[in-house]
mmCIF file of C-alpha atoms in Angstrom:
data_model
loop_
_atom_site.group_PDB
_atom_site.id
_atom_site.type_symbol
_atom_site.label_atom_id
_atom_site.label_comp_id
_atom_site.label_asym_id
_atom_site.label_seq_id
_atom_site.Cartn_x
_atom_site.Cartn_y
_atom_site.Cartn_z
ATOM 1 C CA MET A 1361 4.779 42.707 108.645
ATOM 2 C CA SER A 1362 3.975 38.962 107.480
ATOM 3 C CA LEU A 1363 5.338 37.633 104.108
ATOM 4 C CA LYS A 1364 3.029 35.277 102.448
ATOM 5 C CA LEU A 1365 4.771 33.136 99.444
ATOM 6 C CA TYR A 1366 3.093 31.248 97.104
ATOM 7 C CA VAL A 1367 5.208 28.568 95.528
ATOM 8 C CA ASP A 1368 5.204 25.149 93.929
ATOM 9 C CA LEU A 1369 8.470 23.768 94.832
ATOM 10 C CA MET A 1370 8.397 22.189 91.124
ATOM 11 C CA SER A 1371 9.084 25.597 89.970
ATOM 12 C CA GLN A 1372 12.681 26.811 89.995
ATOM 13 C CA PRO A 1373 12.324 30.524 90.990
ATOM 14 C CA SER A 1374 9.930 29.160 93.698
ATOM 15 C CA ARG A 1375 12.238 26.768 95.031
ATOM 16 C CA ALA A 1376 15.068 29.755 95.023
ATOM 17 C CA LEU A 1377 12.799 31.999 96.866
ATOM 18 C CA TYR A 1378 11.826 29.009 99.598
ATOM 19 C CA ILE A 1379 15.378 28.470 100.202
ATOM 20 C CA LEU A 1380 16.388 32.012 100.387
ATOM 21 C CA LEU A 1381 13.777 32.994 102.729
ATOM 22 C CA LYS A 1382 14.191 29.603 105.165
ATOM 23 C CA HIS A 1383 18.188 30.318 104.775
ATOM 24 C CA VAL A 1384 17.812 33.940 106.269
ATOM 25 C CA LYS A 1385 15.686 32.670 109.023
ATOM 26 C CA TYR A 1386 12.892 35.520 108.157
ATOM 27 C CA ASP A 1387 10.752 34.767 111.000
ATOM 28 C CA LYS A 1388 7.800 36.258 109.423
ATOM 29 C CA PHE A 1389 7.880 34.049 106.161
ATOM 30 C CA MET A 1390 4.823 32.144 105.992
ATOM 31 C CA PRO A 1391 4.909 29.435 102.574
ATOM 32 C CA THR A 1392 1.676 28.592 100.837
ATOM 33 C CA LEU A 1393 1.760 25.685 98.519
ATOM 34 C CA VAL A 1394 -0.061 26.064 95.255
ATOM 35 C CA ASN A 1395 -0.299 22.884 93.359
ATOM 36 C CA LEU A 1396 0.419 23.441 89.708
ATOM 37 C CA ALA A 1397 -0.525 19.619 89.041
ATOM 38 C CA LYS A 1398 -3.814 20.251 90.300
ATOM 39 C CA GLY A 1399 -4.008 23.503 88.119
ATOM 40 C CA GLU A 1400 -4.604 25.362 91.455
ATOM 41 C CA HIS A 1401 -3.353 28.697 90.026
ATOM 42 C CA TYR A 1402 -6.168 28.380 87.501
ATOM 43 C CA GLY A 1403 -8.632 28.862 90.373
ATOM 44 C CA ASP A 1404 -10.439 32.013 91.191
ATOM 45 C CA GLN A 1405 -8.964 32.354 94.525
ATOM 46 C CA PHE A 1406 -5.359 32.414 93.240
ATOM 47 C CA THR A 1407 -5.947 34.291 89.964
ATOM 48 C CA ALA A 1408 -7.189 37.145 92.452
ATOM 49 C CA ILE A 1409 -3.700 37.239 93.740
ATOM 50 C CA ASN A 1410 -2.014 36.869 90.686
ATOM 51 C CA ARG A 1411 -3.836 37.719 87.441
ATOM 52 C CA MET A 1412 -0.877 35.955 85.451
ATOM 53 C CA GLN A 1413 -1.576 32.559 87.376
ATOM 54 C CA ARG A 1414 2.252 31.732 87.868
ATOM 55 C CA VAL A 1415 4.044 31.191 91.011
ATOM 56 C CA PRO A 1416 5.911 32.640 92.751
ATOM 57 C CA VAL A 1417 4.294 35.445 94.391
ATOM 58 C CA ILE A 1418 4.598 37.244 97.686
ATOM 59 C CA ASP A 1419 1.917 39.225 99.707
ATOM 60 C CA HIS A 1420 4.119 41.269 102.014
ATOM 61 C CA ASN A 1421 1.515 42.683 104.575
ATOM 62 C CA GLY A 1422 -1.071 43.314 101.773
ATOM 63 C CA PHE A 1423 1.527 44.183 98.989
ATOM 64 C CA ILE A 1424 1.426 41.439 96.153
ATOM 65 C CA LEU A 1425 4.131 41.124 94.168
ATOM 66 C CA THR A 1426 4.954 38.594 91.166
ATOM 67 C CA GLU A 1427 8.283 37.590 88.929
ATOM 68 C CA SER A 1428 10.998 36.218 91.108
ATOM 69 C CA VAL A 1429 13.748 38.572 90.230
ATOM 70 C CA ALA A 1430 11.223 41.258 91.124
ATOM 71 C CA ILE A 1431 10.508 40.102 94.382
ATOM 72 C CA MET A 1432 14.169 39.209 95.322
ATOM 73 C CA LYS A 1433 15.115 42.950 94.477
ATOM 74 C CA TYR A 1434 12.306 43.951 96.637
ATOM 75 C CA LEU A 1435 13.061 41.623 99.409
ATOM 76 C CA SER A 1436 16.823 43.159 99.316
ATOM 77 C CA ARG A 1437 15.413 46.809 99.352
ATOM 78 C CA GLU A 1438 13.519 45.892 102.359
ATOM 79 C CA ASN A 1439 16.468 44.429 104.095
ATOM 80 C CA ILE A 1440 15.237 40.932 104.399
ATOM 81 C CA ILE A 1441 17.934 39.598 102.020
ATOM 82 C CA PRO A 1442 21.502 40.240 103.648
ATOM 83 C CA ASP A 1443 23.849 42.537 101.633
ATOM 84 C CA ASN A 1444 26.242 39.366 101.196
ATOM 85 C CA LEU A 1445 23.802 37.719 99.176
ATOM 86 C CA PHE A 1446 22.735 40.367 97.130
ATOM 87 C CA PRO A 1447 25.236 43.333 97.481
ATOM 88 C CA LYS A 1448 23.706 46.923 97.695
ATOM 89 C CA GLU A 1449 27.253 48.270 96.454
ATOM 90 C CA THR A 1450 26.630 49.898 93.161
ATOM 91 C CA LYS A 1451 29.293 47.626 90.911
ATOM 92 C CA GLN A 1452 28.760 44.285 92.900
ATOM 93 C CA ARG A 1453 24.909 44.514 92.710
ATOM 94 C CA ALA A 1454 25.386 45.387 88.992
ATOM 95 C CA ARG A 1455 27.333 42.144 88.390
ATOM 96 C CA VAL A 1456 24.568 40.203 89.957
ATOM 97 C CA ASP A 1457 21.890 42.089 88.178
ATOM 98 C CA GLU A 1458 23.984 41.379 85.049
ATOM 99 C CA PHE A 1459 23.274 37.713 85.209
ATOM 100 C CA LEU A 1460 19.691 37.664 86.525
ATOM 101 C CA ALA A 1461 19.238 39.789 83.134
ATOM 102 C CA TRP A 1462 20.763 36.936 81.411
ATOM 103 C CA HIS A 1463 19.715 33.869 82.981
ATOM 104 C CA HIS A 1464 15.836 34.231 82.465
ATOM 105 C CA VAL A 1465 16.467 33.818 78.722
ATOM 106 C CA GLY A 1466 19.766 32.539 78.202
ATOM 107 C CA LEU A 1467 19.419 29.666 80.989
ATOM 108 C CA ARG A 1468 15.925 29.270 82.254
ATOM 109 C CA ILE A 1469 13.543 29.085 79.475
ATOM 110 C CA HIS A 1470 16.011 25.880 77.853
ATOM 111 C CA CYS A 1471 16.577 23.861 80.778
ATOM 112 C CA ALA A 1472 12.518 24.337 81.536
ATOM 113 C CA MET A 1473 11.332 23.803 78.166
ATOM 114 C CA TYR A 1474 13.582 20.484 77.681
ATOM 115 C CA PHE A 1475 12.130 19.212 81.051
ATOM 116 C CA ARG A 1476 8.677 20.376 79.802
ATOM 117 C CA THR A 1477 8.929 18.634 76.733
ATOM 118 C CA THR A 1478 10.542 15.532 77.607
ATOM 119 C CA PHE A 1479 8.767 15.014 81.325
ATOM 120 C CA LEU A 1480 6.276 17.161 82.067
ATOM 121 C CA ASP A 1481 3.980 17.370 79.251
ATOM 122 C CA PRO A 1482 3.830 13.414 78.454
ATOM 123 C CA ARG A 1483 2.583 12.892 82.144
ATOM 124 C CA ILE A 1484 0.086 15.409 81.634
ATOM 125 C CA THR A 1485 -1.111 14.579 78.282
ATOM 126 C CA GLY A 1486 -0.579 10.742 77.934
ATOM 127 C CA THR A 1487 1.328 11.269 74.781
ATOM 128 C CA GLN A 1488 4.769 10.784 73.600
ATOM 129 C CA PRO A 1489 6.834 13.818 72.572
ATOM 130 C CA ASN A 1490 7.864 14.685 69.268
ATOM 131 C CA PRO A 1491 11.375 13.463 68.470
ATOM 132 C CA LYS A 1492 12.688 16.268 66.483
ATOM 133 C CA THR A 1493 10.774 18.949 69.140
ATOM 134 C CA VAL A 1494 13.134 17.161 71.773
ATOM 135 C CA GLU A 1495 16.133 17.137 69.990
ATOM 136 C CA SER A 1496 15.726 20.677 69.141
ATOM 137 C CA TYR A 1497 15.307 21.720 72.896
ATOM 138 C CA PHE A 1498 17.863 19.416 73.616
ATOM 139 C CA ARG A 1499 20.418 21.402 71.310
ATOM 140 C CA ARG A 1500 19.322 24.542 72.847
ATOM 141 C CA MET A 1501 19.739 23.516 76.492
ATOM 142 C CA GLU A 1502 23.249 22.114 75.748
ATOM 143 C CA ASN A 1503 24.536 25.440 74.159
ATOM 144 C CA ALA A 1504 22.917 27.436 77.362
ATOM 145 C CA LEU A 1505 24.781 25.023 79.652
ATOM 146 C CA GLN A 1506 27.862 25.415 77.668
ATOM 147 C CA ASP A 1507 27.357 29.092 77.835
ATOM 148 C CA PHE A 1508 27.201 29.055 81.756
ATOM 149 C CA ASP A 1509 29.769 26.554 82.082
ATOM 150 C CA THR A 1510 32.303 28.493 80.210
ATOM 151 C CA LYS A 1511 31.197 32.268 80.247
ATOM 152 C CA TRP A 1512 29.668 32.337 83.608
ATOM 153 C CA LEU A 1513 31.773 29.688 85.623
ATOM 154 C CA GLY A 1514 35.172 28.915 85.195
ATOM 155 C CA ARG A 1515 36.840 32.338 84.822
ATOM 156 C CA GLY A 1516 39.021 31.761 87.924
ATOM 157 C CA THR A 1517 36.452 32.362 90.842
ATOM 158 C CA ASP A 1518 34.399 29.977 92.931
ATOM 159 C CA PHE A 1519 30.964 31.533 91.944
ATOM 160 C CA ILE A 1520 29.378 33.274 89.239
ATOM 161 C CA THR A 1521 29.932 37.221 90.506
ATOM 162 C CA GLY A 1522 33.222 36.257 92.028
ATOM 163 C CA ASN A 1523 34.640 34.342 95.205
ATOM 164 C CA SER A 1524 31.561 34.851 97.203
ATOM 165 C CA ILE A 1525 27.925 33.296 96.495
ATOM 166 C CA THR A 1526 25.007 35.284 95.672
ATOM 167 C CA ILE A 1527 21.414 34.962 94.789
ATOM 168 C CA ALA A 1528 22.651 34.698 91.260
ATOM 169 C CA ASP A 1529 24.200 31.239 92.066
ATOM 170 C CA LEU A 1530 21.114 30.190 93.862
ATOM 171 C CA MET A 1531 18.820 30.994 90.747
ATOM 172 C CA ALA A 1532 21.123 29.414 88.578
ATOM 173 C CA ALA A 1533 21.446 25.862 90.734
ATOM 174 C CA CYS A 1534 17.676 25.577 91.030
ATOM 175 C CA GLU A 1535 17.604 26.094 86.708
ATOM 176 C CA VAL A 1536 20.138 23.697 86.443
ATOM 177 C CA GLU A 1537 18.275 21.081 88.988
ATOM 178 C CA GLN A 1538 15.537 20.922 86.631
ATOM 179 C CA PRO A 1539 16.630 18.507 83.862
ATOM 180 C CA ARG A 1540 17.659 15.949 86.263
ATOM 181 C CA MET A 1541 14.096 15.089 86.573
ATOM 182 C CA ALA A 1542 14.157 14.554 82.577
ATOM 183 C CA GLY A 1543 17.220 12.202 82.965
ATOM 184 C CA TYR A 1544 19.789 14.920 82.097
ATOM 185 C CA ASP A 1545 22.295 15.888 84.583
ATOM 186 C CA PRO A 1546 24.390 18.577 83.753
ATOM 187 C CA THR A 1547 27.223 17.559 86.205
ATOM 188 C CA GLU A 1548 28.212 14.566 84.172
ATOM 189 C CA LYS A 1549 29.229 16.843 80.851
ATOM 190 C CA TYR A 1550 29.916 20.404 82.361
ATOM 191 C CA PRO A 1551 33.046 20.287 84.474
ATOM 192 C CA ASN A 1552 32.712 23.707 85.848
ATOM 193 C CA ILE A 1553 29.204 22.884 86.687
ATOM 194 C CA ALA A 1554 30.370 19.783 88.472
ATOM 195 C CA LYS A 1555 32.741 22.008 90.550
ATOM 196 C CA TRP A 1556 30.199 25.067 91.511
ATOM 197 C CA LEU A 1557 26.867 22.982 91.939
ATOM 198 C CA PRO A 1558 27.902 21.267 95.272
ATOM 199 C CA MET A 1559 29.090 24.153 96.596
ATOM 200 C CA VAL A 1560 25.891 25.773 96.395
ATOM 201 C CA ARG A 1561 24.006 23.153 97.769
ATOM 202 C CA GLU A 1562 25.908 22.803 100.702
ATOM 203 C CA TYR A 1563 25.973 26.409 101.533
ATOM 204 C CA PHE A 1564 22.089 26.493 101.374
ATOM 205 C CA ASN A 1565 21.432 23.134 103.163
ATOM 206 C CA PRO A 1566 19.478 21.962 104.795
ATOM 207 C CA HIS A 1567 17.050 24.350 102.959
ATOM 208 C CA TYR A 1568 18.120 23.470 99.689
ATOM 209 C CA GLN A 1569 17.697 19.455 100.652
ATOM 210 C CA GLU A 1570 14.428 20.106 101.503
ATOM 211 C CA ALA A 1571 13.194 22.084 98.844
ATOM 212 C CA HIS A 1572 14.797 19.904 96.231
ATOM 213 C CA VAL A 1573 13.226 16.640 98.225
ATOM 214 C CA ILE A 1574 10.318 16.009 95.434
ATOM 215 C CA LEU A 1575 12.759 16.509 92.689
ATOM 216 C CA ASN A 1576 15.572 14.022 94.266
ATOM 217 C CA LYS A 1577 12.459 11.277 94.440
ATOM 218 C CA VAL A 1578 11.742 11.657 90.889
ATOM 219 C CA VAL A 1579 15.079 11.514 89.871
ATOM 220 C CA ALA A 1580 15.608 8.450 92.394
ATOM 221 C CA LYS A 1581 12.712 6.493 91.003
ATOM 222 C CA GLN A 1582 13.570 7.073 87.312
ATOM 223 C CA GLN A 1583 17.252 5.932 87.999
ATOM 224 C CA LYS A 1584 15.816 2.847 89.726
ATOM 225 C CA GLN A 1585 13.493 2.018 86.691
ATOM 226 C CA THR A 1586 16.365 2.780 84.139
ATOM 227 C CA ALA A 1587 18.453 -0.021 86.108
ATOM 228 C CA LYS A 1588 15.837 -2.431 85.574
ATOM 229 C CA LEU A 1589 16.056 -2.223 81.815
#
């Protein structure tokens, strides 16, 4: 059965699913790029696939599914994601589900909105962001990162749900990477994130690095421009 994944690697959950399917070496996996910057997700062709006009989306031999967490749960039930990354044992699975239920509003939205307000929207509209709006999203992001650093990490285990890495770590890592494009690196302020993130990157390499090539190029370009000031 073929598995087509519609993604834009500037999208955090897109990167997580792309890395995951590359890592597990699912040989029927076919990535299909959707360029959000060019508005391809608003076109009739993609809207026919996902009425919500978002990525990621999978087409698993004709079965179309949206929303990254729902996709991961489905891929686990289809035995495409191995048990070590998404455990089937009830209590271990519950710990992963617990984080996934929290992260969308607890971490993702805050990192994403700071990135969007300070980096993405100004490039799309050509206008500078409102300083009060930026400050508001900055505070929310830092509160979220503080909660993640102290309430999910730093509890005596290497990873979010214990000493074994799971998809919870991959999802969170892709979110934490996003504000780096806006000039904010969480590893510089939060010690548990600084310890944890390199381990996640290493575990999923080389595919983690591959999925973050564009992001890292943006970061490197900004650092070079800053150094000239």
